[in-house]
XYZ file of C-alpha atoms in Angstrom:
638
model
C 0.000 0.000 0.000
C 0.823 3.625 -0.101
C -0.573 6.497 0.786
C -2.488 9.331 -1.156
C -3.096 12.147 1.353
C -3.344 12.264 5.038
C -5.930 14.451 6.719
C -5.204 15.300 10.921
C -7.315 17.007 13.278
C -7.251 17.797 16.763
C -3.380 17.159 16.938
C -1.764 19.569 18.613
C -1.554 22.717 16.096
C -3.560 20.872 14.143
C -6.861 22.508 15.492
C -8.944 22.567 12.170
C -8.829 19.647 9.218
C -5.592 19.775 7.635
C -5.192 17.922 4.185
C -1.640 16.776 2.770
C -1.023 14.830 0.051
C 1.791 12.529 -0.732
C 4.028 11.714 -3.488
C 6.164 8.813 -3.697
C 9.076 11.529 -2.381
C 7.485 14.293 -0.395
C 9.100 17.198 0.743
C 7.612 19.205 3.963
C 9.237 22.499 4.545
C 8.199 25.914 6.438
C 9.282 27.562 9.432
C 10.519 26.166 12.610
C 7.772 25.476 14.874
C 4.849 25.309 12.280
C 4.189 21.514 12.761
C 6.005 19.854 10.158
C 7.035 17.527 12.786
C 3.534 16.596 13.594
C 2.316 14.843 10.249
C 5.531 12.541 11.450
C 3.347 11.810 14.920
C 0.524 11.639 13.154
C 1.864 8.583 10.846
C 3.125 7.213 13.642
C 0.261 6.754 15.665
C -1.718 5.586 12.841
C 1.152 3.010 11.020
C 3.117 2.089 14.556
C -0.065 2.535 16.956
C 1.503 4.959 18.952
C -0.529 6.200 21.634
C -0.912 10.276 22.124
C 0.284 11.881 24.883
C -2.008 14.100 26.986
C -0.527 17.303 25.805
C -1.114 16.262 21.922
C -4.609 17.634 21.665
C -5.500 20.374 20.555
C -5.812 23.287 22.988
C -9.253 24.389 22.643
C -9.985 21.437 20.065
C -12.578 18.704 20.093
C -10.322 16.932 22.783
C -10.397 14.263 20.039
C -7.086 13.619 17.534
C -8.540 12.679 14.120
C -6.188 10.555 11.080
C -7.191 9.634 7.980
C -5.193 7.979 5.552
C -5.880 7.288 1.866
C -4.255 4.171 0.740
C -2.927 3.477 -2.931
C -1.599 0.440 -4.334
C -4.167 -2.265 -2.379
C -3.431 -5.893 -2.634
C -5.088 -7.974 -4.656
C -6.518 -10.595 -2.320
C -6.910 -9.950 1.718
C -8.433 -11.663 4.662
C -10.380 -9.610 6.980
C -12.093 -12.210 8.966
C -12.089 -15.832 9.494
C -9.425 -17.147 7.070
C -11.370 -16.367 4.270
C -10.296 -14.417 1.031
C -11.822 -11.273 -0.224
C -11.194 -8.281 -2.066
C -11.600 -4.776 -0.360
C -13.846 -4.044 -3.257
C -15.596 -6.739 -2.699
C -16.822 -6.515 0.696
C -17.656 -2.496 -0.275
C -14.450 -0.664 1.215
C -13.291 1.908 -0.723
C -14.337 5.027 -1.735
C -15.583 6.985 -4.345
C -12.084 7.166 -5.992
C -11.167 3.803 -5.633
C -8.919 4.049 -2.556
C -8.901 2.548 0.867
C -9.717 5.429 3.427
C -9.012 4.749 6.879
C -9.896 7.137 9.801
C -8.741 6.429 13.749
C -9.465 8.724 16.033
C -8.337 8.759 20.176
C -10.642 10.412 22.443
C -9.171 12.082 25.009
C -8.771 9.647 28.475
C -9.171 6.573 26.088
C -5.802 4.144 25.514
C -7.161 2.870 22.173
C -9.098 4.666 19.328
C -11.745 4.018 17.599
C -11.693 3.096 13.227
C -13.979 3.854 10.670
C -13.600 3.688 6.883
C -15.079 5.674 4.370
C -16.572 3.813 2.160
C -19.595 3.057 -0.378
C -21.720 0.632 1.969
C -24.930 -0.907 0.481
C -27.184 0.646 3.561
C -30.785 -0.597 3.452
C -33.507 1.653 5.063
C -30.680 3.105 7.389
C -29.601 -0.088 8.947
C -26.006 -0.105 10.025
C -23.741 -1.525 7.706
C -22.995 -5.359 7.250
C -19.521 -5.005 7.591
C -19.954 -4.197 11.162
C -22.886 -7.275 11.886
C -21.885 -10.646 13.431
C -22.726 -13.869 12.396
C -25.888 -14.606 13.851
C -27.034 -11.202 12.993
C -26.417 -11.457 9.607
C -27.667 -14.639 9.924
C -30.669 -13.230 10.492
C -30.644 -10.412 7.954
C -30.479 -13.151 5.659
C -33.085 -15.221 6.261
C -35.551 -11.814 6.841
C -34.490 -11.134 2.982
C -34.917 -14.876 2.341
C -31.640 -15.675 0.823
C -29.741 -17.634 3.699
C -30.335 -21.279 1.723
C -28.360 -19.290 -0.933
C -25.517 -19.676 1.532
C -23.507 -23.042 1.338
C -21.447 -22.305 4.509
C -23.574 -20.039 6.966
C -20.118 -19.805 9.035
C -18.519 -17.517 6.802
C -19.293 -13.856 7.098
C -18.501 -13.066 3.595
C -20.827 -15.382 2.165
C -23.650 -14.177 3.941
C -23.139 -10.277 3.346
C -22.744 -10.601 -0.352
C -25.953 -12.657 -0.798
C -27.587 -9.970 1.353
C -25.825 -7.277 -0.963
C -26.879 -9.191 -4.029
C -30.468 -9.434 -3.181
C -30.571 -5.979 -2.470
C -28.488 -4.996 -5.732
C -30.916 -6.697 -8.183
C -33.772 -5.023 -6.400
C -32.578 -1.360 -5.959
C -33.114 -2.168 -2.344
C -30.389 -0.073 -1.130
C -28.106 3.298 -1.123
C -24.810 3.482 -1.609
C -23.716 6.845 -0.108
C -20.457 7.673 0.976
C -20.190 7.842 4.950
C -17.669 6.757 7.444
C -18.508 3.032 8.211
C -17.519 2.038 12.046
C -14.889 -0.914 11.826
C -14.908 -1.498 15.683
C -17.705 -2.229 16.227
C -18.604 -6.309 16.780
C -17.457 -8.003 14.108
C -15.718 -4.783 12.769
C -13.415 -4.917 15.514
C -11.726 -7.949 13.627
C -11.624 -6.356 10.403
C -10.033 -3.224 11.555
C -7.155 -5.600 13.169
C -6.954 -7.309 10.314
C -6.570 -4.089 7.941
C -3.097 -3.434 10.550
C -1.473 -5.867 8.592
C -1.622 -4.586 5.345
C -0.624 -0.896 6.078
C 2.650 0.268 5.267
C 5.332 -0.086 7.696
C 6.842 3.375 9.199
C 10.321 3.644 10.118
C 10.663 7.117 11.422
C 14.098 9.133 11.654
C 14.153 11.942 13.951
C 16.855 14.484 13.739
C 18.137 13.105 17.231
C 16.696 15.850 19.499
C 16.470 14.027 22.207
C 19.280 12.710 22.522
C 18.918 9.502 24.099
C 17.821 5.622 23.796
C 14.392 5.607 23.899
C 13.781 5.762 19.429
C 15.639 3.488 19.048
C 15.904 3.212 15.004
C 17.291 6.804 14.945
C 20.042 5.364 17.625
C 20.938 2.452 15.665
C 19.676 1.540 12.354
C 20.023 -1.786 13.399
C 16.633 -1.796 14.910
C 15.770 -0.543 11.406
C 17.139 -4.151 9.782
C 14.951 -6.106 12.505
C 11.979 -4.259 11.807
C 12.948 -4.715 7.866
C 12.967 -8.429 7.875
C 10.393 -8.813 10.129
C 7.585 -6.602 8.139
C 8.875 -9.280 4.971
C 7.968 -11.520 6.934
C 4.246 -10.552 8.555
C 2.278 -13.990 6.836
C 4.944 -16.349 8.025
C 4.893 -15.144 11.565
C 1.399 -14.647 11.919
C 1.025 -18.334 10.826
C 3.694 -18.887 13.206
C 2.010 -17.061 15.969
C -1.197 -18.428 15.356
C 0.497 -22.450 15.540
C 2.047 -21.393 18.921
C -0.978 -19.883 20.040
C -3.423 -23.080 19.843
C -0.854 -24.969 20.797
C -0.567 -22.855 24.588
C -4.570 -22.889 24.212
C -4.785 -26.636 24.240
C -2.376 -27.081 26.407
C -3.426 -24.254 29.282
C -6.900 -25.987 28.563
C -5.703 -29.279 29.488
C -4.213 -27.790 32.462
C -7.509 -26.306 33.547
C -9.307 -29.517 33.075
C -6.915 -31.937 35.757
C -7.216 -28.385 37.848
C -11.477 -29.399 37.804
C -10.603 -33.052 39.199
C -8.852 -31.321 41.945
C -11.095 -28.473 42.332
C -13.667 -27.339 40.697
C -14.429 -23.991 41.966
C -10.791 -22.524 41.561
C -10.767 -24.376 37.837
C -14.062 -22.307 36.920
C -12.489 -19.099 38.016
C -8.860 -19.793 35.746
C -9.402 -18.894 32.013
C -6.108 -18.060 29.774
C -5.312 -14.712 28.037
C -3.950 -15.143 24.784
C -1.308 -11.850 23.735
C -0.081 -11.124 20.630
C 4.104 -12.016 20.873
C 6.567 -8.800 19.777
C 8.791 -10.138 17.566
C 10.486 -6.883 17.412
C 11.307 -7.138 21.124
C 12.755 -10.782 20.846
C 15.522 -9.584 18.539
C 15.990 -6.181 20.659
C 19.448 -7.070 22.124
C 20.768 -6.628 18.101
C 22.657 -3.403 17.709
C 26.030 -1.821 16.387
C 29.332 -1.776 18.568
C 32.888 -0.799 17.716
C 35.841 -2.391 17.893
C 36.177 -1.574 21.877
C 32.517 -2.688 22.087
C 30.839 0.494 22.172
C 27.224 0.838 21.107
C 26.431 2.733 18.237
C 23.676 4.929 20.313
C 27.138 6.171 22.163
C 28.503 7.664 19.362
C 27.509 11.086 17.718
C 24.649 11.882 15.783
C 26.939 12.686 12.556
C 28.282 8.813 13.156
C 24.847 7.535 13.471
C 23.505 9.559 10.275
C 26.178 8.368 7.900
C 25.510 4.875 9.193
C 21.878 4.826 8.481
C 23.060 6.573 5.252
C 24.744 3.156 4.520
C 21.668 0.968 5.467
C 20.173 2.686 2.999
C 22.840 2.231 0.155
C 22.537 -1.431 1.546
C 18.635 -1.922 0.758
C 19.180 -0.561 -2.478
C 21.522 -3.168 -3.657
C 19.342 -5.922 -2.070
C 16.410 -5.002 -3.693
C 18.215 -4.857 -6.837
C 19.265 -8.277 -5.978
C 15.925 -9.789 -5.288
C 13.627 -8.909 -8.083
C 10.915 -11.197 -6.769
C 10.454 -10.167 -3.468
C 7.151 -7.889 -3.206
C 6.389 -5.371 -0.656
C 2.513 -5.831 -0.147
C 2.492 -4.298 2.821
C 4.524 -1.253 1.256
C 7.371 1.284 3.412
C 7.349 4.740 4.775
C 10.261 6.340 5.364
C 10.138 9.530 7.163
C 13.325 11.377 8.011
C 13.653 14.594 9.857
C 15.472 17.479 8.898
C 18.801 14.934 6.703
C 20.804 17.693 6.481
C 21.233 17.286 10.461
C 25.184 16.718 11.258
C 26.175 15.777 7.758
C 28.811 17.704 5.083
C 26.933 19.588 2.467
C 28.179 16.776 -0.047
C 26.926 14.364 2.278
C 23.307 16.397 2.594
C 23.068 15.751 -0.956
C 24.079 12.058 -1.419
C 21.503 11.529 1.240
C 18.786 12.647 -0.551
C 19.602 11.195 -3.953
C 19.867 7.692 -1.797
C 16.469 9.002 -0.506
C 14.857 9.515 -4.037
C 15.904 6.614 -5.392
C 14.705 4.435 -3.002
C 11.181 6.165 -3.346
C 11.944 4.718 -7.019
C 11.061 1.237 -5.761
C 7.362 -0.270 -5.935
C 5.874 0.249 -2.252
C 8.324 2.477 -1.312
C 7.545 5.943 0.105
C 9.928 8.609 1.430
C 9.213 11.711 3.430
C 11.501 14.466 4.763
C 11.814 17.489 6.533
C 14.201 20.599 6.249
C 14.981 24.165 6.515
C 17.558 23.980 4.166
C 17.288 26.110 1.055
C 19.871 24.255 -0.601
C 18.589 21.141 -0.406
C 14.931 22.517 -1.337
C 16.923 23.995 -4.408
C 18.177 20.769 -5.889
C 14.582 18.747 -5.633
C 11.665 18.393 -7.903
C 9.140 21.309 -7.001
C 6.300 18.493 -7.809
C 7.911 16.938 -4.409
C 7.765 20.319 -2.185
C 5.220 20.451 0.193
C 4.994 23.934 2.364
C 3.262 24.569 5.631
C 1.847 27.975 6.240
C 0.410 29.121 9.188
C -2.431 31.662 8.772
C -3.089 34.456 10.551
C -5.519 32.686 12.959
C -2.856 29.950 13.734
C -4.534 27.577 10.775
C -2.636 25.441 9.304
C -2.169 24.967 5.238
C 0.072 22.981 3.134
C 0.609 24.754 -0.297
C 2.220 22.391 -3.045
C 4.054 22.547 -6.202
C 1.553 21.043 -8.383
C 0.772 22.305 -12.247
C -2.587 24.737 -10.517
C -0.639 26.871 -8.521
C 3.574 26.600 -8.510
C 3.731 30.125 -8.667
C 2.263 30.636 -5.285
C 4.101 28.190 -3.838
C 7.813 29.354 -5.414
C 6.619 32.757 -4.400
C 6.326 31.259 -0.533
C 9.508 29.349 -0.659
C 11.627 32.340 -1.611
C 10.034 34.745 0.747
C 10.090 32.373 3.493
C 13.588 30.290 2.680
C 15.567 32.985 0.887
C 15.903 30.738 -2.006
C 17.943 32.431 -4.974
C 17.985 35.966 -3.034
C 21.827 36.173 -3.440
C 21.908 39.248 -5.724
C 25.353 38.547 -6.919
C 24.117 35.939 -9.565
C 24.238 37.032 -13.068
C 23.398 34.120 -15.031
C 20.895 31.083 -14.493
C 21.320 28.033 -16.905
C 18.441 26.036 -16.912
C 19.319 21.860 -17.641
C 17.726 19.027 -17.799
C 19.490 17.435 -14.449
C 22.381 17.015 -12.126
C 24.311 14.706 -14.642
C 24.038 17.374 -17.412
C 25.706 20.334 -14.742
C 28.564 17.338 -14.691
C 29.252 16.735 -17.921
C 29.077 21.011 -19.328
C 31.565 21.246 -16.779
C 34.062 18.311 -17.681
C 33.350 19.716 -21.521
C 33.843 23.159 -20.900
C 37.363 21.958 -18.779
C 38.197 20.172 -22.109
C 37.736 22.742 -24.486
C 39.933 25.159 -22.286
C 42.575 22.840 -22.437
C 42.376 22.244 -26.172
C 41.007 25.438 -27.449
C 42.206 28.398 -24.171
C 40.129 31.544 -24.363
C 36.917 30.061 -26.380
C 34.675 30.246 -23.746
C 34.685 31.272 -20.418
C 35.608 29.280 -17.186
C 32.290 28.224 -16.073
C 33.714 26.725 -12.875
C 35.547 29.898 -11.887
C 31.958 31.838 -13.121
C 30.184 29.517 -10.172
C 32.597 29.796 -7.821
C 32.365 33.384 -7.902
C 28.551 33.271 -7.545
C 28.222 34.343 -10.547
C 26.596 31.733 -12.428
C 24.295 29.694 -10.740
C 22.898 25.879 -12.672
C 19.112 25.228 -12.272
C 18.079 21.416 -12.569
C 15.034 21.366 -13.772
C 14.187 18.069 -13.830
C 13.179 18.092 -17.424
C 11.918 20.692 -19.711
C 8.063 20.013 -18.568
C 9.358 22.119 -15.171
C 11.437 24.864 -16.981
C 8.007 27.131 -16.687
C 8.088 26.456 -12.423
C 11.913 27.457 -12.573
C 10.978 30.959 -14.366
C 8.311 31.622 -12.191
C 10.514 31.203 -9.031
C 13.543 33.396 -10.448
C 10.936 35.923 -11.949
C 11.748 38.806 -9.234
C 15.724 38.125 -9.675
C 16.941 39.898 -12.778
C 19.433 37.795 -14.122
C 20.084 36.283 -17.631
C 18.228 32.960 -18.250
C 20.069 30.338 -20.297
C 17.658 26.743 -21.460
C 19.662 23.807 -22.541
C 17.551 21.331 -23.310
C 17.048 17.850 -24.447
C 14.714 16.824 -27.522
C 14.267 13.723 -26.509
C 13.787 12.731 -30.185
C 14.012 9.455 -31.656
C 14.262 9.567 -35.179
C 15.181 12.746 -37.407
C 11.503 13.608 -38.577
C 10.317 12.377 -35.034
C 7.653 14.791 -33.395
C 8.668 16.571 -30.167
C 7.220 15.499 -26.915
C 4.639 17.497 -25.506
C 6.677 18.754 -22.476
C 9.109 20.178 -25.026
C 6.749 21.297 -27.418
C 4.889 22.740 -24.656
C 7.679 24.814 -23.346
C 8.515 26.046 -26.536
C 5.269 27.581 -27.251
C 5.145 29.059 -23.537
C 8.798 30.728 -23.925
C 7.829 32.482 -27.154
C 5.041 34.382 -25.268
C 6.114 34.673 -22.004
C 10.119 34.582 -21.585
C 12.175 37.523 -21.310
C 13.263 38.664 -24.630
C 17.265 38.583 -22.860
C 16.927 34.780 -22.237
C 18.402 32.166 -24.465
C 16.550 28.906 -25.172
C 18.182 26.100 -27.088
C 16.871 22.767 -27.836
C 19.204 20.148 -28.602
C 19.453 19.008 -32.564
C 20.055 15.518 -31.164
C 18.165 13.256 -28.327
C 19.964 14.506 -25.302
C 23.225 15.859 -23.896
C 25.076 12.237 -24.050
C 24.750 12.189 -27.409
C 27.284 14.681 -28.466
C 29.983 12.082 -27.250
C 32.006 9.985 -29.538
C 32.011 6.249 -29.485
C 35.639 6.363 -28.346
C 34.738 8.620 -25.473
C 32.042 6.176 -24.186
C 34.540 3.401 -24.570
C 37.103 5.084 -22.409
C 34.341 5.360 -19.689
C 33.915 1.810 -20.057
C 37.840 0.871 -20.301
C 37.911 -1.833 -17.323
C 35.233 -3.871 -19.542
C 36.754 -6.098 -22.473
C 33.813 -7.150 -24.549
C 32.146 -3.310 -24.068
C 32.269 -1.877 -27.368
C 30.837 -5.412 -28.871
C 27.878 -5.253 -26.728
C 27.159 -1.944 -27.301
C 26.758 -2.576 -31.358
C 24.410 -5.596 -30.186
C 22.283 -3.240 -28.324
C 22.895 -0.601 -30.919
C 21.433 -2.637 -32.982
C 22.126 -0.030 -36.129
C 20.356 3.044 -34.748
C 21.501 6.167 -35.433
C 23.986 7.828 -32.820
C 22.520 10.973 -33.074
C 18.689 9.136 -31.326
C 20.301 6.426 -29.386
C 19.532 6.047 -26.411
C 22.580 5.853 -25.040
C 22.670 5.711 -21.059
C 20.354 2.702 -21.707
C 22.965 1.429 -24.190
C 25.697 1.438 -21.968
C 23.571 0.156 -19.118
C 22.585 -2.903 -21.174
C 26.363 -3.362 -22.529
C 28.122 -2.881 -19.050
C 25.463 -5.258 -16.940
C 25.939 -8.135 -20.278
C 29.931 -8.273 -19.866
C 29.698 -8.544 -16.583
C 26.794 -11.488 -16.846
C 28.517 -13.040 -19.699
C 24.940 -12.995 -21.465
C 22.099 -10.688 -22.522
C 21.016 -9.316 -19.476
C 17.944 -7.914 -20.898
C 17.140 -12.361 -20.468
C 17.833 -12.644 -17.052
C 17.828 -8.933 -15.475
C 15.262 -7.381 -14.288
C 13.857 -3.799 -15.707
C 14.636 -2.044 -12.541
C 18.294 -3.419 -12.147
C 19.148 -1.884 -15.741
C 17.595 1.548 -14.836
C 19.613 1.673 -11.690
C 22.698 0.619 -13.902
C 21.528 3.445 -16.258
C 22.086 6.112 -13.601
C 25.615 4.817 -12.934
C 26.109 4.926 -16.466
C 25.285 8.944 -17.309
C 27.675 9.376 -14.011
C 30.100 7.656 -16.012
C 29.407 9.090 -19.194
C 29.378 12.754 -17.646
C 33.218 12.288 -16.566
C 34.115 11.711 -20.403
C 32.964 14.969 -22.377
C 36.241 16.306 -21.667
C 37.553 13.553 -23.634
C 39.751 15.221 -26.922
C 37.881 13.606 -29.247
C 34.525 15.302 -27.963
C 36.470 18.378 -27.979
C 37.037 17.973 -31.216
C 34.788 17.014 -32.692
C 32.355 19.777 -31.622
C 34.652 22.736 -31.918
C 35.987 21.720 -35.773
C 32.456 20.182 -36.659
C 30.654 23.265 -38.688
C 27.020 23.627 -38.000
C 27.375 21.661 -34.543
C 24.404 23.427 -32.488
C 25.418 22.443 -29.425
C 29.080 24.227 -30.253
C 27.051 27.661 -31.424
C 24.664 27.347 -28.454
C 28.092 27.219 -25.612
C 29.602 30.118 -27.753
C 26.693 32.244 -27.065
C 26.142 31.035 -23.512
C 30.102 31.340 -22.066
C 31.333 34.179 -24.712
């Protein structure tokens, strides 16, 4: 599962219905204090069943703390009581749009809350909803509607409800309005604990505040790898659980039983209480130590961060590894504030290990910051920012395609984003890989060609020049609205993504194109690439050369070429294909799995970045006449 949009009430700040929604990597920003912090509690009283504390409602509120979660991605099949399967559309679930919303809510004085869903119940002259009925009493529905011989097991809840719901579908019998359907009460109570299991697992990474043992995951991600493999393995332990359990119940019962021989009173007062076990707890005693046998918790928070940094790096290549494992049950990741006691370059290796992982099916990642860098260098689809009206309301305001400009305008008025007046020049590119390899070019041309073009890494070092990564050319229009009030030159480099010669543009270029005629400053320079992208400006020997440790390279790159033209090859994928076959020995597109050869593919325009200062790109784009890219880098760094 993952999650659509969260709505909170009551908790703390939270006075008034708040709605977020969620990406698969979400970005919450705004000022200090403004309750970024408390969607985190929020998740984690709904996903961990964390219970509130007494200060955590609302001053003033409905002393009653409200989550609702909309759930994407359902499973296919689940069991929500007895042992029987169902669907959740089946048994009338989910909404109106298709997606499992769940609502708990903790009334003040009261350990455990109470769950609803809001769904599209069959309700028949305002009866209370099947879902929520026991046996006998839909036993007795049934036979009122005269359909329980329909029924060939009358033990089974689901087979009772959806020859009630048929009956009552073929006659027009019933409503189907949306409403919040009670999923604690009776028999509901055993289909909101069975919903638990299917809900994504949270693994929450404060920015070490407090300082000591108590969460323990931000201590020592080592808790994080038990709670990992356990969550993989939720059906095998319940099973497990469930053996163990009737096992200690017949036994316990047998006990009882002599206990009546002996004495019968004291037997009839003796019943057992059967708990759930905490697997979590069993393996509690795993953790990190050093070499002198000091726990990881010990150590500083910088130590701890680049260690869960690692674990992170680590789950990557394992999933990469196990293409067949499948996360039903689907992760959140939420991590406070990642910039917290780590080196600038470290702040951003974090969150491209954070992205990528919210790559991955059922994986979700969340963070918060203050940073302005960091909120620089990410997707403004991802951004997410929390303003607090003037009656202390809360709103999020996101980057989405109805209203980026009010939401750039709020980042750089609140963040400072871009304010640093000494900035000349913006050039606008398609991503991080593309700053890389203009700078590795531009170092080659200076040391084959001196005064051409200007020293674009002395122009950034000076602050004069500042790369924008877009993230494609669909966002270039978010990136002008944001650097609208600075007035500084605009330069667009970007890719035509075209496959062929006579091929068509793609709408986001096409559409960018038509909105810079009529709307970009008449001092900004936009230039779309002849060929498909930035990589293919390279030679073949310069691609080679990035690939020099692999023998058989060049041959398996012809294979995958497979006669296209260079110009409209894809040629990240190319490479990614080549490198991953020499290493296998065979065509990995055979025995690899789609989402290992895109994570190769990333390694591979790394790679292929470091090699446009390679002489024979030099050369072969300052000799070539007519070689757009070569008049569009003389205009740019004259």
């Amino acid at each position: 599962m993952k999650i659509r949009w969260i709505e909170i009430e009551g908790l703390r700040a939270y006075k008034n219905r708040v709605h977020l929604e969620f990406g698969n990597f979400t970005t919450l920003t705004g000022k200090n204090d403004a309750g970024k912090s408390t969607v985190f509690a929020a998740l984690r009283m709904f996903l961990d069943s964390h219970k509130p504390d007494p200060g955590d409602y609302s001053v003033g509120g409905i002393d009653e703390i409200r989550v609702c979660l909309c759930f994407t991605s359902l499973p296919e099949r689940v069991v929500i009581d007895s042992t029987v399967e169902t669907t959740l559309e089946e048994e009338f679930l989910l909404d109106s749009s298709g997606g499992l919303t769940v609502e708990k809510r903790w009334q003040k004085g009261k350990t455990q809350p109470t769950v609803y869903a809001k769904s599209l119940q069959p309700i028949k002259d305002e009866s209370k909803p099947l879902v929520a009925a026991k046996n006998g009493e839909l036993k007795r529905i049934a036979k009122d509607e005269g359909v329980l011989d329909r029924v060939s097991d009358k033990r089974v809840n689901k087979q009772i409800r959806r020859a009630i719901w048929d009956k009552w579908t073929a006659n027009h019998e019933a409503t189907d309005e949306e409403e919040f359907v009670a999923l604690d009460a009776e028999d509901g109570k055993q289909i909101a604990t069975s919903l638990e299991r299917y809900y994504p697992m949270f693994e929450l990474f404060e920015a070490d505040r407090q300082g000591t043992d108590s969460d323990q995951i931000a201590q020592d991600p080592a808790k994080l790898a038990v709670k990992a493999v356990l969550g993989r393995r939720t059906d095998q332990l319940a099973k497990l659980s469930q053996e163990i359990r009737e096992e200690i119940s017949d036994l316990l019962g047998r006990v009882v039983s002599k206990l009546a021989e002996i004495d019968p009173g004291l037997a009839d007062s003796l019943s057992p209480i059967e708990t759930e076990p905490n697997w979590e707890k069993a393996f509690s005693a795993v953790q990190f130590v050093d070499d002198v046998g000091v726990a990881l918790n010990k150590h500083g928070s910088g130590t701890r961060r680049l260690v869960l940094l690692s674990f992170f790096h680590a789950d990557i290549d394992r999933i990469d590894t196990v293409d067949s494992e499948k996360y039903d049950r689907g992760v959140v990741i939420a991590v406070e504030e990642p910039e917290t006691a780590l080196h600038p370059d470290l702040q951003r290796e974090a969150i491209e290990v954070f992205r990528e992982i919210s790559e991955f099916d059922g994986r979700q990642v969340v963070i918060t910051t203050h940073s302005s860098n960091l909120v620089r260098d990410l997707p403004i689809e991802s951004v997410r920012y929390l303003e607090v009206g003037k009656n202390r309301e809360r709103l999020w305001v996101a980057g989405d395609e109805k209203k980026p400009a009010v939401l750039l305008r709020k980042l750089s008025q609140s963040m400072g984003i871009f304010s640093h007046t000494s900035v000349s020049q913006f050039l606008y590119v398609e991503g991080k890989n593309d700053i890389e390899s203009l700078r590795y070019l531009t170092d080659g041309i200076a040391a084959v060609y001196p005064d051409t073009i200007a020293d674009i890494r002395k122009l950034e070092a000076a602050g004069g020049l500042c790369f924008i990564p877009m993230g494609g050319c669909g966002a270039a229009e978010l990136w002008e609205n944001r650097l609208n009030p600075i007035r500084a030159k605009g330069w667009y480099l970007l890719d035509s993504d075209k496959d062929g010669p006579n091929a068509k543009l793609k709408p986001a270029a096409k559409k960018y194109l038509d909105w810079s005629k009529n709307s970009r400053s008449s001092s900004d320079f936009v230039h779309l690439l002849d060929r498909r992208e930035l990589e293919n400006y390279l030679t073949e020997t310069a691609v080679v050369q990035a690939y020099a440790d692999l023998g058989n390279f060049l041959n398996w790159f012809k294979y995958f070429q497979n006669g296209d033209e260079w110009n409209y090859l894809d040629i990240p994928r190319t490479c990614a294909k080549a490198s991953l076959s020499c290493r296998n020995g065979t065509d990995c597109t055979t025995s690899l799995s789609e989402r290992a050869i895109k994570r190769e593919e990333k390694d591979a325009k790394v790679l292929l970045s470091r090699v446009f200062s390679h002489e024979s790109v030099v050369h072969n784009l300052m000799d070539g006449t007519g070689n757009d890219l070569s008049v569009a880098l003389r205009q740019i760094f004259r």
